[in-house]
mmCIF file of C-alpha atoms in Angstrom:
data_model
loop_
_atom_site.group_PDB
_atom_site.id
_atom_site.type_symbol
_atom_site.label_atom_id
_atom_site.label_comp_id
_atom_site.label_asym_id
_atom_site.label_seq_id
_atom_site.Cartn_x
_atom_site.Cartn_y
_atom_site.Cartn_z
ATOM 1 C CA UNK A 93 91.955 43.849 161.231
ATOM 2 C CA UNK A 94 95.755 44.665 160.494
ATOM 3 C CA UNK A 95 97.220 48.055 159.818
ATOM 4 C CA UNK A 96 94.440 50.005 159.285
ATOM 5 C CA UNK A 97 94.357 53.322 156.861
ATOM 6 C CA UNK A 98 94.406 55.678 158.733
ATOM 7 C CA UNK A 99 92.501 58.283 156.621
ATOM 8 C CA UNK A 100 90.118 55.887 155.675
ATOM 9 C CA UNK A 101 88.797 55.529 159.447
ATOM 10 C CA UNK A 102 85.914 58.348 158.685
ATOM 11 C CA UNK A 103 83.251 58.572 161.856
ATOM 12 C CA UNK A 104 79.878 58.431 160.515
ATOM 13 C CA UNK A 105 76.247 57.683 161.815
ATOM 14 C CA UNK A 106 75.731 53.705 161.705
ATOM 15 C CA UNK A 107 72.195 51.910 160.538
ATOM 16 C CA UNK A 108 71.428 48.826 161.792
ATOM 17 C CA UNK A 109 72.763 47.080 158.426
ATOM 18 C CA UNK A 110 76.431 47.257 160.447
ATOM 19 C CA UNK A 111 74.933 45.049 163.357
ATOM 20 C CA UNK A 112 76.738 42.283 162.509
ATOM 21 C CA UNK A 113 79.695 44.477 162.554
ATOM 22 C CA UNK A 114 79.098 45.887 165.364
ATOM 23 C CA UNK A 115 78.344 42.299 167.795
ATOM 24 C CA UNK A 116 82.268 40.867 165.782
ATOM 25 C CA UNK A 117 83.687 44.428 167.270
ATOM 26 C CA UNK A 118 81.913 43.864 170.314
ATOM 27 C CA UNK A 119 83.504 40.178 170.768
ATOM 28 C CA UNK A 120 86.591 40.841 169.773
ATOM 29 C CA UNK A 121 87.487 43.035 173.205
ATOM 30 C CA UNK A 122 85.144 40.558 175.196
ATOM 31 C CA UNK A 123 81.971 42.301 175.470
ATOM 32 C CA UNK A 124 78.808 40.055 174.935
ATOM 33 C CA UNK A 125 76.328 42.510 172.937
ATOM 34 C CA UNK A 126 74.252 40.377 170.813
ATOM 35 C CA UNK A 127 72.095 41.689 167.503
ATOM 36 C CA UNK A 128 68.797 41.628 169.868
ATOM 37 C CA UNK A 129 70.416 44.201 172.521
ATOM 38 C CA UNK A 130 72.264 46.355 169.058
ATOM 39 C CA UNK A 131 68.600 46.414 167.676
ATOM 40 C CA UNK A 132 67.341 47.626 171.235
ATOM 41 C CA UNK A 133 69.903 50.300 171.128
ATOM 42 C CA UNK A 134 69.584 51.686 167.554
ATOM 43 C CA UNK A 135 65.527 51.427 168.580
ATOM 44 C CA UNK A 136 66.221 53.979 171.220
ATOM 45 C CA UNK A 137 69.204 56.155 169.969
ATOM 46 C CA UNK A 138 71.534 56.417 167.930
ATOM 47 C CA UNK A 139 74.533 54.663 167.202
ATOM 48 C CA UNK A 140 78.115 56.520 165.991
ATOM 49 C CA UNK A 141 81.122 54.883 165.155
ATOM 50 C CA UNK A 142 84.754 54.101 162.072
ATOM 51 C CA UNK A 143 84.760 51.754 159.342
ATOM 52 C CA UNK A 144 88.122 50.680 157.956
ATOM 53 C CA UNK A 145 89.090 50.622 154.049
ATOM 54 C CA UNK A 146 87.314 47.189 153.354
ATOM 55 C CA UNK A 147 84.180 48.583 155.071
ATOM 56 C CA UNK A 148 84.766 47.154 158.413
ATOM 57 C CA UNK A 149 83.690 47.956 161.612
ATOM 58 C CA UNK A 150 86.773 48.857 164.134
ATOM 59 C CA UNK A 151 85.021 51.182 166.301
ATOM 60 C CA UNK A 152 81.599 52.102 167.864
ATOM 61 C CA UNK A 153 79.596 53.963 170.413
ATOM 62 C CA UNK A 154 76.175 55.093 171.554
ATOM 63 C CA UNK A 155 73.955 58.103 172.746
ATOM 64 C CA UNK A 156 70.282 56.811 173.790
ATOM 65 C CA UNK A 157 67.720 59.929 175.713
ATOM 66 C CA UNK A 158 65.323 59.837 178.177
ATOM 67 C CA UNK A 159 63.172 62.798 177.601
ATOM 68 C CA UNK A 160 64.725 66.596 177.668
ATOM 69 C CA UNK A 161 66.794 66.344 180.652
ATOM 70 C CA UNK A 162 68.816 62.640 180.869
ATOM 71 C CA UNK A 163 71.305 60.900 178.334
ATOM 72 C CA UNK A 164 73.054 57.848 178.598
ATOM 73 C CA UNK A 165 76.436 56.981 176.582
ATOM 74 C CA UNK A 166 77.801 53.665 176.540
ATOM 75 C CA UNK A 167 78.985 50.862 173.834
ATOM 76 C CA UNK A 168 82.569 52.978 173.411
ATOM 77 C CA UNK A 169 84.549 50.551 171.902
ATOM 78 C CA UNK A 170 88.223 51.087 169.973
ATOM 79 C CA UNK A 171 89.535 47.502 168.183
ATOM 80 C CA UNK A 172 92.843 47.047 169.715
ATOM 81 C CA UNK A 173 94.425 47.702 166.349
ATOM 82 C CA UNK A 174 93.090 51.110 166.260
ATOM 83 C CA UNK A 175 93.954 52.280 169.470
ATOM 84 C CA UNK A 176 95.903 55.424 170.478
ATOM 85 C CA UNK A 177 94.511 57.348 166.824
ATOM 86 C CA UNK A 178 92.094 59.713 169.032
ATOM 87 C CA UNK A 179 88.780 57.468 167.567
ATOM 88 C CA UNK A 180 87.952 57.626 171.620
ATOM 89 C CA UNK A 181 87.070 61.184 171.631
ATOM 90 C CA UNK A 182 85.783 61.841 168.402
ATOM 91 C CA UNK A 183 83.274 59.118 168.825
ATOM 92 C CA UNK A 184 82.658 60.789 172.372
ATOM 93 C CA UNK A 185 82.006 63.839 171.260
ATOM 94 C CA UNK A 186 80.415 62.993 168.318
ATOM 95 C CA UNK A 187 77.288 61.023 171.069
ATOM 96 C CA UNK A 188 77.393 64.511 173.097
ATOM 97 C CA UNK A 189 76.884 66.772 169.831
ATOM 98 C CA UNK A 190 73.885 64.486 169.157
ATOM 99 C CA UNK A 191 72.077 66.022 171.720
ATOM 100 C CA UNK A 192 73.144 69.350 172.663
ATOM 101 C CA UNK A 193 71.923 72.525 172.011
ATOM 102 C CA UNK A 194 68.588 71.229 172.742
ATOM 103 C CA UNK A 195 68.581 68.247 169.988
ATOM 104 C CA UNK A 196 68.010 65.038 172.113
ATOM 105 C CA UNK A 197 66.551 63.499 168.423
ATOM 106 C CA UNK A 198 63.596 65.734 168.757
ATOM 107 C CA UNK A 199 63.409 68.926 166.466
ATOM 108 C CA UNK A 200 60.835 70.578 168.830
ATOM 109 C CA UNK A 201 62.766 70.536 171.964
ATOM 110 C CA UNK A 202 63.136 74.027 173.878
ATOM 111 C CA UNK A 203 65.597 73.398 177.018
ATOM 112 C CA UNK A 204 67.321 75.900 178.372
ATOM 113 C CA UNK A 205 69.895 73.590 179.174
ATOM 114 C CA UNK A 206 71.428 70.671 177.714
ATOM 115 C CA UNK A 207 70.631 66.953 179.334
ATOM 116 C CA UNK A 208 72.795 65.481 181.404
ATOM 117 C CA UNK A 209 74.720 63.291 180.266
ATOM 118 C CA UNK A 210 76.010 60.018 181.738
ATOM 119 C CA UNK A 211 78.502 57.001 181.383
ATOM 120 C CA UNK A 212 79.468 53.817 183.031
ATOM 121 C CA UNK A 213 83.593 54.290 183.091
ATOM 122 C CA UNK A 214 85.909 51.340 182.169
ATOM 123 C CA UNK A 215 89.303 51.708 183.876
ATOM 124 C CA UNK A 216 90.794 52.168 180.727
ATOM 125 C CA UNK A 217 87.789 55.032 179.172
ATOM 126 C CA UNK A 218 87.630 57.218 182.867
ATOM 127 C CA UNK A 219 90.861 59.491 181.709
ATOM 128 C CA UNK A 220 89.318 60.277 178.681
ATOM 129 C CA UNK A 221 85.770 61.013 180.145
ATOM 130 C CA UNK A 222 87.581 63.448 182.656
ATOM 131 C CA UNK A 223 89.100 65.245 180.048
ATOM 132 C CA UNK A 224 86.199 65.799 177.736
ATOM 133 C CA UNK A 225 84.897 67.462 181.537
ATOM 134 C CA UNK A 226 83.140 63.837 182.931
ATOM 135 C CA UNK A 227 83.215 63.934 186.626
ATOM 136 C CA UNK A 228 82.805 60.943 188.919
ATOM 137 C CA UNK A 229 79.611 61.084 191.271
ATOM 138 C CA UNK A 230 78.206 57.403 192.278
ATOM 139 C CA UNK A 231 78.855 53.654 191.202
ATOM 140 C CA UNK A 232 77.135 50.594 190.370
ATOM 141 C CA UNK A 233 78.181 46.927 191.456
ATOM 142 C CA UNK A 234 78.509 44.439 188.515
ATOM 143 C CA UNK A 235 77.766 41.203 190.379
ATOM 144 C CA UNK A 236 77.914 38.033 188.281
ATOM 145 C CA UNK A 237 76.279 34.247 189.530
ATOM 146 C CA UNK A 238 77.488 30.906 188.353
ATOM 147 C CA UNK A 239 74.728 28.869 190.146
ATOM 148 C CA UNK A 240 71.669 30.538 191.013
ATOM 149 C CA UNK A 241 70.789 29.411 194.262
ATOM 150 C CA UNK A 242 67.441 30.486 195.149
ATOM 151 C CA UNK A 243 66.553 30.811 198.535
ATOM 152 C CA UNK A 244 65.261 28.251 201.109
ATOM 153 C CA UNK A 245 62.706 30.498 201.866
ATOM 154 C CA UNK A 246 61.399 33.399 199.329
ATOM 155 C CA UNK A 247 61.313 36.736 201.026
ATOM 156 C CA UNK A 248 57.296 37.220 201.300
ATOM 157 C CA UNK A 249 54.700 39.885 201.785
ATOM 158 C CA UNK A 250 51.387 38.635 202.254
ATOM 159 C CA UNK A 251 50.073 42.419 200.759
ATOM 160 C CA UNK A 252 51.578 41.972 197.554
ATOM 161 C CA UNK A 253 51.988 39.299 194.501
ATOM 162 C CA UNK A 254 54.815 38.817 191.771
ATOM 163 C CA UNK A 255 52.871 38.833 188.533
ATOM 164 C CA UNK A 256 53.871 38.474 184.687
ATOM 165 C CA UNK A 257 54.463 41.915 182.802
ATOM 166 C CA UNK A 258 50.951 42.826 181.295
ATOM 167 C CA UNK A 259 50.430 44.602 178.509
ATOM 168 C CA UNK A 260 48.110 46.671 180.679
ATOM 169 C CA UNK A 261 50.955 47.364 183.266
ATOM 170 C CA UNK A 262 53.452 49.245 180.904
ATOM 171 C CA UNK A 263 52.201 52.632 181.718
ATOM 172 C CA UNK A 264 52.327 52.037 185.158
ATOM 173 C CA UNK A 265 55.679 50.240 184.457
ATOM 174 C CA UNK A 266 56.519 53.608 182.863
ATOM 175 C CA UNK A 267 55.985 55.792 185.839
ATOM 176 C CA UNK A 268 57.980 54.100 188.657
ATOM 177 C CA UNK A 269 60.246 53.884 185.865
ATOM 178 C CA UNK A 270 60.577 57.676 185.630
ATOM 179 C CA UNK A 271 60.354 58.433 189.194
ATOM 180 C CA UNK A 272 63.239 56.164 189.764
ATOM 181 C CA UNK A 273 65.507 57.056 187.317
ATOM 182 C CA UNK A 274 64.490 60.424 186.969
ATOM 183 C CA UNK A 275 63.690 61.040 183.540
ATOM 184 C CA UNK A 276 60.797 59.333 180.550
ATOM 185 C CA UNK A 277 62.702 56.169 179.405
ATOM 186 C CA UNK A 278 58.945 54.747 178.051
ATOM 187 C CA UNK A 279 60.413 54.466 174.418
ATOM 188 C CA UNK A 280 63.371 52.311 175.549
ATOM 189 C CA UNK A 281 60.830 50.231 178.149
ATOM 190 C CA UNK A 282 58.881 49.637 174.959
ATOM 191 C CA UNK A 283 60.884 47.675 172.921
ATOM 192 C CA UNK A 284 63.126 46.947 176.389
ATOM 193 C CA UNK A 285 60.016 44.688 177.409
ATOM 194 C CA UNK A 286 59.358 43.114 173.981
ATOM 195 C CA UNK A 287 63.349 42.071 173.945
ATOM 196 C CA UNK A 288 62.927 40.199 177.731
ATOM 197 C CA UNK A 289 62.901 36.703 178.368
ATOM 198 C CA UNK A 290 60.658 38.090 180.991
ATOM 199 C CA UNK A 291 58.858 40.477 182.818
ATOM 200 C CA UNK A 292 56.502 40.913 186.322
ATOM 201 C CA UNK A 293 55.916 43.291 188.312
ATOM 202 C CA UNK A 294 54.935 43.931 191.982
ATOM 203 C CA UNK A 295 51.821 44.049 192.682
ATOM 204 C CA UNK A 296 50.082 45.626 196.029
ATOM 205 C CA UNK A 297 46.726 44.655 197.506
ATOM 206 C CA UNK A 298 45.027 46.473 195.414
ATOM 207 C CA UNK A 299 46.339 45.112 191.824
ATOM 208 C CA UNK A 300 48.237 48.423 191.737
ATOM 209 C CA UNK A 301 52.108 48.253 189.578
ATOM 210 C CA UNK A 302 54.292 48.862 192.654
ATOM 211 C CA UNK A 303 57.580 47.584 191.338
ATOM 212 C CA UNK A 304 58.407 45.639 187.956
ATOM 213 C CA UNK A 305 61.694 43.742 186.678
ATOM 214 C CA UNK A 306 63.199 42.344 183.631
ATOM 215 C CA UNK A 307 65.635 39.180 182.698
ATOM 216 C CA UNK A 308 67.128 39.369 179.255
ATOM 217 C CA UNK A 309 68.566 36.339 177.134
ATOM 218 C CA UNK A 310 72.541 37.425 176.649
ATOM 219 C CA UNK A 311 74.691 35.184 174.569
ATOM 220 C CA UNK A 312 76.580 35.229 178.167
ATOM 221 C CA UNK A 313 74.390 35.660 180.733
ATOM 222 C CA UNK A 314 71.464 36.384 181.847
ATOM 223 C CA UNK A 315 70.602 39.832 182.210
ATOM 224 C CA UNK A 316 68.587 40.931 185.314
ATOM 225 C CA UNK A 317 67.257 44.992 185.258
ATOM 226 C CA UNK A 318 66.146 46.706 185.017
ATOM 227 C CA UNK A 319 64.948 46.220 188.797
ATOM 228 C CA UNK A 320 62.240 49.030 190.140
ATOM 229 C CA UNK A 321 60.582 47.973 193.647
ATOM 230 C CA UNK A 322 59.471 49.973 196.934
ATOM 231 C CA UNK A 323 62.157 48.014 198.943
ATOM 232 C CA UNK A 324 64.734 45.287 199.657
ATOM 233 C CA UNK A 325 62.215 42.391 200.311
ATOM 234 C CA UNK A 326 60.331 44.050 197.213
ATOM 235 C CA UNK A 327 63.570 43.644 195.747
ATOM 236 C CA UNK A 328 64.677 40.384 196.357
ATOM 237 C CA UNK A 329 61.211 39.506 195.319
ATOM 238 C CA UNK A 330 61.675 40.037 191.825
ATOM 239 C CA UNK A 331 65.005 38.634 191.659
ATOM 240 C CA UNK A 332 63.489 35.410 192.869
ATOM 241 C CA UNK A 333 60.624 35.287 190.240
ATOM 242 C CA UNK A 334 62.954 36.061 187.324
ATOM 243 C CA UNK A 335 65.806 33.695 187.990
ATOM 244 C CA UNK A 336 63.182 30.928 188.200
ATOM 245 C CA UNK A 337 64.731 27.927 186.515
ATOM 246 C CA UNK A 338 67.744 29.754 185.535
ATOM 247 C CA UNK A 339 70.597 27.272 184.366
ATOM 248 C CA UNK A 340 73.244 29.810 182.965
ATOM 249 C CA UNK A 341 75.220 32.580 183.880
ATOM 250 C CA UNK A 342 73.518 35.707 185.440
ATOM 251 C CA UNK A 343 74.223 39.283 185.894
ATOM 252 C CA UNK A 344 72.753 42.510 187.943
ATOM 253 C CA UNK A 345 74.306 46.109 188.202
ATOM 254 C CA UNK A 346 72.656 47.462 191.056
ATOM 255 C CA UNK A 347 73.405 50.943 191.656
ATOM 256 C CA UNK A 348 75.505 52.522 195.237
ATOM 257 C CA UNK A 349 73.612 51.902 198.190
ATOM 258 C CA UNK A 350 71.096 48.783 198.509
ATOM 259 C CA UNK A 351 73.303 46.933 200.652
ATOM 260 C CA UNK A 352 70.607 44.504 202.347
ATOM 261 C CA UNK A 353 69.565 43.615 198.285
ATOM 262 C CA UNK A 354 73.178 43.219 197.516
ATOM 263 C CA UNK A 355 73.698 40.721 200.893
ATOM 264 C CA UNK A 356 70.664 38.446 199.614
ATOM 265 C CA UNK A 357 72.543 38.507 196.147
ATOM 266 C CA UNK A 358 75.467 37.272 197.561
ATOM 267 C CA UNK A 359 73.087 34.802 200.033
ATOM 268 C CA UNK A 360 72.273 33.360 196.629
ATOM 269 C CA UNK A 361 75.440 33.208 194.577
ATOM 270 C CA UNK A 362 76.383 36.235 193.521
ATOM 271 C CA UNK A 363 80.023 37.852 193.277
ATOM 272 C CA UNK A 364 80.690 41.754 193.032
ATOM 273 C CA UNK A 365 83.107 41.852 190.281
ATOM 274 C CA UNK A 366 83.752 45.519 189.479
ATOM 275 C CA UNK A 367 82.254 48.555 190.815
ATOM 276 C CA UNK A 368 82.671 51.077 187.795
ATOM 277 C CA UNK A 369 81.958 54.938 188.438
ATOM 278 C CA UNK A 370 78.995 56.318 186.720
ATOM 279 C CA UNK A 371 80.180 59.598 185.563
ATOM 280 C CA UNK A 372 78.085 62.528 184.676
ATOM 281 C CA UNK A 373 78.614 65.911 182.145
ATOM 282 C CA UNK A 374 76.370 68.536 182.522
ATOM 283 C CA UNK A 375 75.463 69.321 185.981
ATOM 284 C CA UNK A 376 76.660 68.352 189.287
ATOM 285 C CA UNK A 377 74.703 64.755 189.960
ATOM 286 C CA UNK A 378 72.346 63.216 188.437
ATOM 287 C CA UNK A 379 68.408 63.792 188.418
ATOM 288 C CA UNK A 380 66.857 63.518 191.662
ATOM 289 C CA UNK A 381 65.614 59.533 192.047
ATOM 290 C CA UNK A 382 63.143 57.867 195.002
ATOM 291 C CA UNK A 383 65.738 55.605 195.776
ATOM 292 C CA UNK A 384 63.658 52.605 194.217
ATOM 293 C CA UNK A 385 65.869 51.497 191.125
ATOM 294 C CA UNK A 386 67.602 48.201 192.008
ATOM 295 C CA UNK A 387 69.206 47.230 189.228
ATOM 296 C CA UNK A 388 69.693 48.902 186.030
ATOM 297 C CA UNK A 389 68.735 47.515 182.280
ATOM 298 C CA UNK A 390 72.485 47.249 181.532
ATOM 299 C CA UNK A 391 75.535 49.650 181.373
ATOM 300 C CA UNK A 392 75.187 51.264 178.334
ATOM 301 C CA UNK A 393 71.292 52.013 179.234
ATOM 302 C CA UNK A 394 72.250 53.831 182.674
#
């Protein structure tokens, strides 16, 4: 892509036919979106972008609504040769407009306030988001692991067990997730579970689901998340099971706090590589959460 024809860079809502171009755009900036990940974006939200006069994808942004109260913006990418043209602002505004005024992709929504918009910012994007009314309210800890070292003694709890996630667990998982995230994410979770290489649940002595975790196979990393658990020990047990027999690189994004859990991860070979801010608009704080979200799904999904 060279010398883009600026007048030809029209913003549009993309369809799944643009998936190959979006994957290529992601790779051009060193991000690791693959076809399955982008399919999940289309199934759960809307994707916007620009194409040049030859039809090549040169920008992208996605917005995913969670119920009536929260929406996540991510995959905001502008090709290096198209930067400085205001495309990032136009993309972000399209995402904002898509869920403003009671839209949130549902014709029958009747809400008094626009949903809280959240995103996890890169250093390059943060100044733009601040100008558009987003404010940093939290952070996540991005950790990578080249070689996973399973704990010599796995965290144990005789009253709980880690089992494969089965269809009969999904409704309980959705409810647990809603309390942990502060918003209902059923449609997203159903697709994410289908996409997962592995899913597990934490069951108490009565067989009730008290936690869950997913492992998503990416082109570079095995992504661990979301992970919801009642405590650090439960989250550690879920990670141990998800990472079992993994021979490649792993990634996990942990919300702020959870110091003991991050210490456990570091003992298994994880290294923190960044601490990007969580930024929001249309509110002063994230929706109320119960402290049981130990890993997010991915930065695009929040």
